[in-house]
GROMACS .gro file of C-alpha atoms in nm:
model
  217
    1MET     CA    1  -3.979  -2.961   4.278
    2ALA     CA    2  -3.615  -2.829   4.200
    3HIS     CA    3  -3.560  -2.675   3.820
    4VAL     CA    4  -3.282  -2.905   3.661
    5MET     CA    5  -3.028  -2.721   3.528
    6GLU     CA    6  -2.874  -2.872   3.197
    7ASP     CA    7  -2.475  -2.941   3.194
    8VAL     CA    8  -2.321  -2.731   2.978
    9VAL     CA    9  -1.962  -2.725   2.804
   10VAL     CA   10  -1.707  -2.450   2.948
   11TRP     CA   11  -1.354  -2.349   2.856
   12ARG     CA   12  -1.163  -2.359   3.215
   13GLU     CA   13  -0.862  -2.131   3.071
   14ASP     CA   14  -1.084  -1.852   3.061
   15VAL     CA   15  -1.296  -1.691   3.309
   16ARG     CA   16  -1.612  -1.657   3.132
   17GLY     CA   17  -1.628  -2.009   3.063
   18VAL     CA   18  -1.610  -1.913   2.662
   19TYR     CA   19  -1.365  -2.068   2.420
   20GLY     CA   20  -1.100  -1.809   2.251
   21VAL     CA   21  -0.845  -1.778   1.992
   22ALA     CA   22  -0.632  -1.598   2.210
   23SER     CA   23  -0.705  -1.819   2.555
   24GLY     CA   24  -0.656  -2.134   2.338
   25TYR     CA   25  -0.319  -2.012   2.222
   26LEU     CA   26  -0.198  -1.919   2.573
   27TRP     CA   27  -0.336  -2.308   2.660
   28LEU     CA   28  -0.124  -2.452   2.351
   29GLY     CA   29   0.266  -2.235   2.495
   30LYS     CA   30   0.132  -2.418   2.796
   31ASN     CA   31   0.056  -2.805   2.741
   32TYR     CA   32   0.289  -2.818   2.341
   33ARG     CA   33   0.578  -3.014   2.494
   34ASP     CA   34   0.289  -3.307   2.550
   35TRP     CA   35   0.228  -3.318   2.217
   36ASN     CA   36   0.387  -3.588   2.027
   37VAL     CA   37   0.630  -3.448   1.805
   38THR     CA   38   1.011  -3.471   1.788
   39PRO     CA   39   1.197  -3.223   1.549
   40ASN     CA   40   1.540  -3.272   1.480
   41PHE     CA   41   1.762  -3.024   1.596
   42SER     CA   42   2.054  -3.185   1.545
   43TRP     CA   43   2.136  -2.887   1.252
   44ILE     CA   44   2.219  -2.597   1.561
   45TRP     CA   45   2.506  -2.780   1.628
   46LYS     CA   46   2.632  -2.732   1.262
   47THR     CA   47   2.616  -2.400   1.266
   48THR     CA   48   2.934  -2.150   1.247
   49THR     CA   49   2.882  -2.017   1.539
   50GLN     CA   50   2.930  -1.934   1.945
   51ARG     CA   51   2.844  -2.280   2.118
   52LYS     CA   52   2.680  -2.075   2.411
   53ILE     CA   53   2.423  -1.943   2.102
   54GLN     CA   54   2.375  -2.330   1.981
   55PHE     CA   55   2.261  -2.394   2.335
   56PHE     CA   56   2.064  -2.110   2.338
   57ILE     CA   57   1.906  -2.177   2.011
   58TRP     CA   58   1.827  -2.547   2.142
   59LEU     CA   59   1.710  -2.403   2.464
   60ILE     CA   60   1.421  -2.198   2.236
   61GLY     CA   61   1.380  -2.543   2.023
   62GLN     CA   62   1.337  -2.799   2.310
   63GLY     CA   63   1.092  -2.562   2.482
   64ALA     CA   64   1.354  -2.549   2.708
   65LEU     CA   65   1.455  -2.208   2.776
   66PRO     CA   66   1.439  -2.083   3.161
   67THR     CA   67   1.111  -1.843   3.099
   68ASN     CA   68   0.896  -1.754   3.423
   69SER     CA   69   0.596  -1.917   3.279
   70LEU     CA   70   0.802  -2.316   3.273
   71ARG     CA   71   0.993  -2.190   3.603
   72PHE     CA   72   0.640  -2.132   3.745
   73GLN     CA   73   0.517  -2.512   3.590
   74ARG     CA   74   0.808  -2.651   3.789
   75HIS     CA   75   0.750  -2.501   4.134
   76MET     CA   76   1.058  -2.290   4.060
   77ALA     CA   77   0.901  -1.950   4.079
   78TYR     CA   78   0.616  -1.757   4.259
   79SER     CA   79   0.455  -1.569   3.920
   80ALA     CA   80   0.440  -1.683   3.582
   81LYS     CA   81   0.412  -1.312   3.445
   82CYS     CA   82   0.709  -1.168   3.268
   83SER     CA   83   0.923  -0.996   3.517
   84ARG     CA   84   1.023  -0.720   3.253
   85CYS     CA   85   0.667  -0.616   3.224
   86SER     CA   86   0.374  -0.767   3.393
   87THR     CA   87   0.152  -0.732   3.154
   88THR     CA   88   0.142  -1.154   3.076
   89ASP     CA   89   0.279  -1.451   3.125
   90GLU     CA   90   0.657  -1.464   3.050
   91THR     CA   91   0.683  -1.768   2.779
   92ILE     CA   92   0.924  -1.837   2.502
   93LEU     CA   93   0.767  -1.656   2.259
   94HIS     CA   94   0.646  -1.330   2.477
   95ALA     CA   95   1.051  -1.310   2.647
   96LEU     CA   96   1.151  -1.313   2.287
   97ARG     CA   97   0.978  -1.116   2.070
   98ASP     CA   98   0.653  -0.973   2.188
   99CYS     CA   99   0.753  -0.845   2.541
  100PRO     CA  100   0.713  -0.434   2.468
  101HIS     CA  101   1.093  -0.452   2.621
  102SER     CA  102   1.166  -0.729   2.388
  103LEU     CA  103   0.948  -0.539   2.060
  104GLU     CA  104   1.182  -0.256   2.181
  105ILE     CA  105   1.496  -0.382   2.070
  106TRP     CA  106   1.346  -0.506   1.790
  107MET     CA  107   1.259  -0.177   1.587
  108ARG     CA  108   1.587  -0.049   1.717
  109LEU     CA  109   1.730  -0.273   1.409
  110VAL     CA  110   1.687  -0.341   1.066
  111TRP     CA  111   1.755  -0.617   0.841
  112VAL     CA  112   2.000  -0.446   0.545
  113PHE     CA  113   2.103  -0.542   0.175
  114LYS     CA  114   2.435  -0.432   0.037
  115ASN     CA  115   2.651  -0.598  -0.209
  116GLY     CA  116   2.496  -0.918  -0.190
  117VAL     CA  117   2.477  -0.958   0.188
  118VAL     CA  118   2.211  -0.918   0.438
  119ARG     CA  119   2.341  -0.754   0.793
  120LEU     CA  120   2.131  -0.654   1.039
  121VAL     CA  121   2.226  -0.274   1.169
  122GLU     CA  122   2.091  -0.002   1.418
  123ASN     CA  123   1.780   0.165   1.341
  124PRO     CA  124   1.852   0.535   1.170
  125GLY     CA  125   1.574   0.591   1.389
  126ALA     CA  126   1.701   0.467   1.746
  127GLU     CA  127   1.842   0.755   1.905
  128ALA     CA  128   1.473   0.932   1.891
  129MET     CA  129   1.398   0.676   2.074
  130GLU     CA  130   1.649   0.668   2.303
  131GLY     CA  131   1.591   1.105   2.384
  132SER     CA  132   1.231   0.920   2.446
  133ARG     CA  133   1.331   0.769   2.713
  134GLN     CA  134   1.566   0.989   2.888
  135GLY     CA  135   1.279   1.220   2.898
  136SER     CA  136   1.358   1.472   2.604
  137ARG     CA  137   1.022   1.474   2.442
  138LYS     CA  138   0.699   1.289   2.501
  139LYS     CA  139   0.547   1.015   2.278
  140ILE     CA  140   0.243   1.062   2.136
  141LEU     CA  141   0.045   0.773   1.906
  142VAL     CA  142  -0.131   0.853   1.615
  143HIS     CA  143  -0.366   0.684   1.446
  144THR     CA  144  -0.222   0.731   1.077
  145PRO     CA  145  -0.508   0.752   0.890
  146SER     CA  146  -0.710   1.013   1.019
  147GLY     CA  147  -0.456   1.156   1.179
  148GLU     CA  148  -0.614   1.130   1.526
  149VAL     CA  149  -0.377   1.191   1.836
  150MET     CA  150  -0.491   0.869   2.111
  151ASN     CA  151  -0.543   1.135   2.413
  152SER     CA  152  -0.755   0.823   2.560
  153TYR     CA  153  -0.848   0.413   2.621
  154ALA     CA  154  -1.225   0.561   2.431
  155VAL     CA  155  -0.996   0.655   2.183
  156LEU     CA  156  -0.801   0.409   2.076
  157GLU     CA  157  -1.080   0.124   2.166
  158ARG     CA  158  -1.244   0.270   1.889
  159LYS     CA  159  -0.959   0.283   1.660
  160LEU     CA  160  -0.888  -0.096   1.688
  161SER     CA  161  -1.226  -0.224   1.698
  162SER     CA  162  -1.299  -0.096   1.310
  163LEU     CA  163  -0.984  -0.314   1.327
  164GLY     CA  164  -1.093  -0.615   1.426
  165TRP     CA  165  -0.969  -0.588   1.713
  166GLU     CA  166  -1.204  -0.676   2.065
  167ARG     CA  167  -1.145  -0.619   2.461
  168TYR     CA  168  -1.001  -0.946   2.619
  169TYR     CA  169  -1.075  -0.970   2.943
  170ASP     CA  170  -0.819  -1.265   3.079
  171ASP     CA  171  -0.640  -1.060   3.382
  172PRO     CA  172  -0.804  -0.777   3.550
  173ASP     CA  173  -0.499  -0.553   3.612
  174LEU     CA  174  -0.479  -0.494   3.244
  175LEU     CA  175  -0.658  -0.355   2.953
  176GLN     CA  176  -0.588  -0.594   2.637
  177PHE     CA  177  -0.723  -0.614   2.317
  178HIS     CA  178  -0.730  -0.953   2.107
  179LYS     CA  179  -0.774  -0.983   1.741
  180ARG     CA  180  -1.027  -1.198   1.606
  181SER     CA  181  -0.893  -1.512   1.364
  182THR     CA  182  -0.571  -1.421   1.523
  183VAL     CA  183  -0.302  -1.496   1.838
  184HIS     CA  184  -0.215  -1.117   1.830
  185LEU     CA  185  -0.246  -0.990   2.255
  186ILE     CA  186  -0.269  -0.601   2.328
  187SER     CA  187  -0.189  -0.587   2.697
  188LEU     CA  188  -0.210  -0.228   2.837
  189PRO     CA  189  -0.170  -0.075   3.190
  190ARG     CA  190  -0.536   0.043   3.306
  191ASP     CA  191  -0.427   0.386   3.369
  192PHE     CA  192  -0.346   0.571   3.076
  193ASN     CA  193  -0.119   0.746   3.209
  194LYS     CA  194   0.128   0.488   3.240
  195LEU     CA  195   0.106   0.402   2.863
  196LYS     CA  196   0.463   0.409   2.761
  197SER     CA  197   0.681   0.392   2.404
  198MET     CA  198   0.735   0.015   2.408
  199HIS     CA  199   0.294  -0.010   2.443
  200MET     CA  200   0.284   0.252   2.183
  201TYR     CA  201   0.556   0.036   1.927
  202ASP     CA  202   0.362  -0.278   2.022
  203ILE     CA  203   0.000  -0.118   1.874
  204VAL     CA  204   0.212   0.037   1.597
  205VAL     CA  205   0.389  -0.340   1.509
  206LYS     CA  206   0.062  -0.525   1.546
  207ASN     CA  207  -0.098  -0.227   1.344
  208LYS     CA  208   0.089  -0.171   1.057
  209ASN     CA  209  -0.033   0.133   0.846
  210PHE     CA  210  -0.278   0.228   1.062
  211PHE     CA  211  -0.055   0.362   1.362
  212GLU     CA  212   0.282   0.567   1.433
  213VAL     CA  213   0.485   0.695   1.660
  214ARG     CA  214   0.548   1.072   1.704
  215ASP     CA  215   0.704   1.297   1.925
  216SER     CA  216   0.439   1.532   2.128
  217MET     CA  217   0.488   1.913   1.977
   0.00000   0.00000   0.00000
């Protein structure tokens, strides 16, 4: 008599069929436009800024910014991957905040409060970042509590695991880590030798007070 297997519930958005916060977040990012929510963005047109900036903000609010993810859904692109970092799908949040290239720009800017006014200025440490991009000095990632240099993925994974990160197997071409109970995802090239400063800064921002990017000696 043939063995009859029981039906099981699987999560289609994960290759293992197991639901996770990260895959759930990615699914929401692809489908949130179907939610029965109609936020009011009329305030955008009342701001005193250039029309093109108003339109850009409006596109973001409507979820209509032509990212690769949206273009792929509409059969206007061959891939949903970010064309700048190729680490994950280019959603609006990834394009504006999470992409290592965007992150590097944010890292170059700081908010300064002076004479009752808050303004955005270039980070005083930006020159060092620029120098690293030009090859003047190689950057290293340091675990600040222990002072240990992250000289391999094995060492890095141990430190990330102690901070609540776990391996995420979504893309076989990448080494990814997801932090439990959050939507944060770290995507790194599989070859440690291809780890760049932009990847290091991504780790620093998502693990404040635990990692630091320094110049190699």
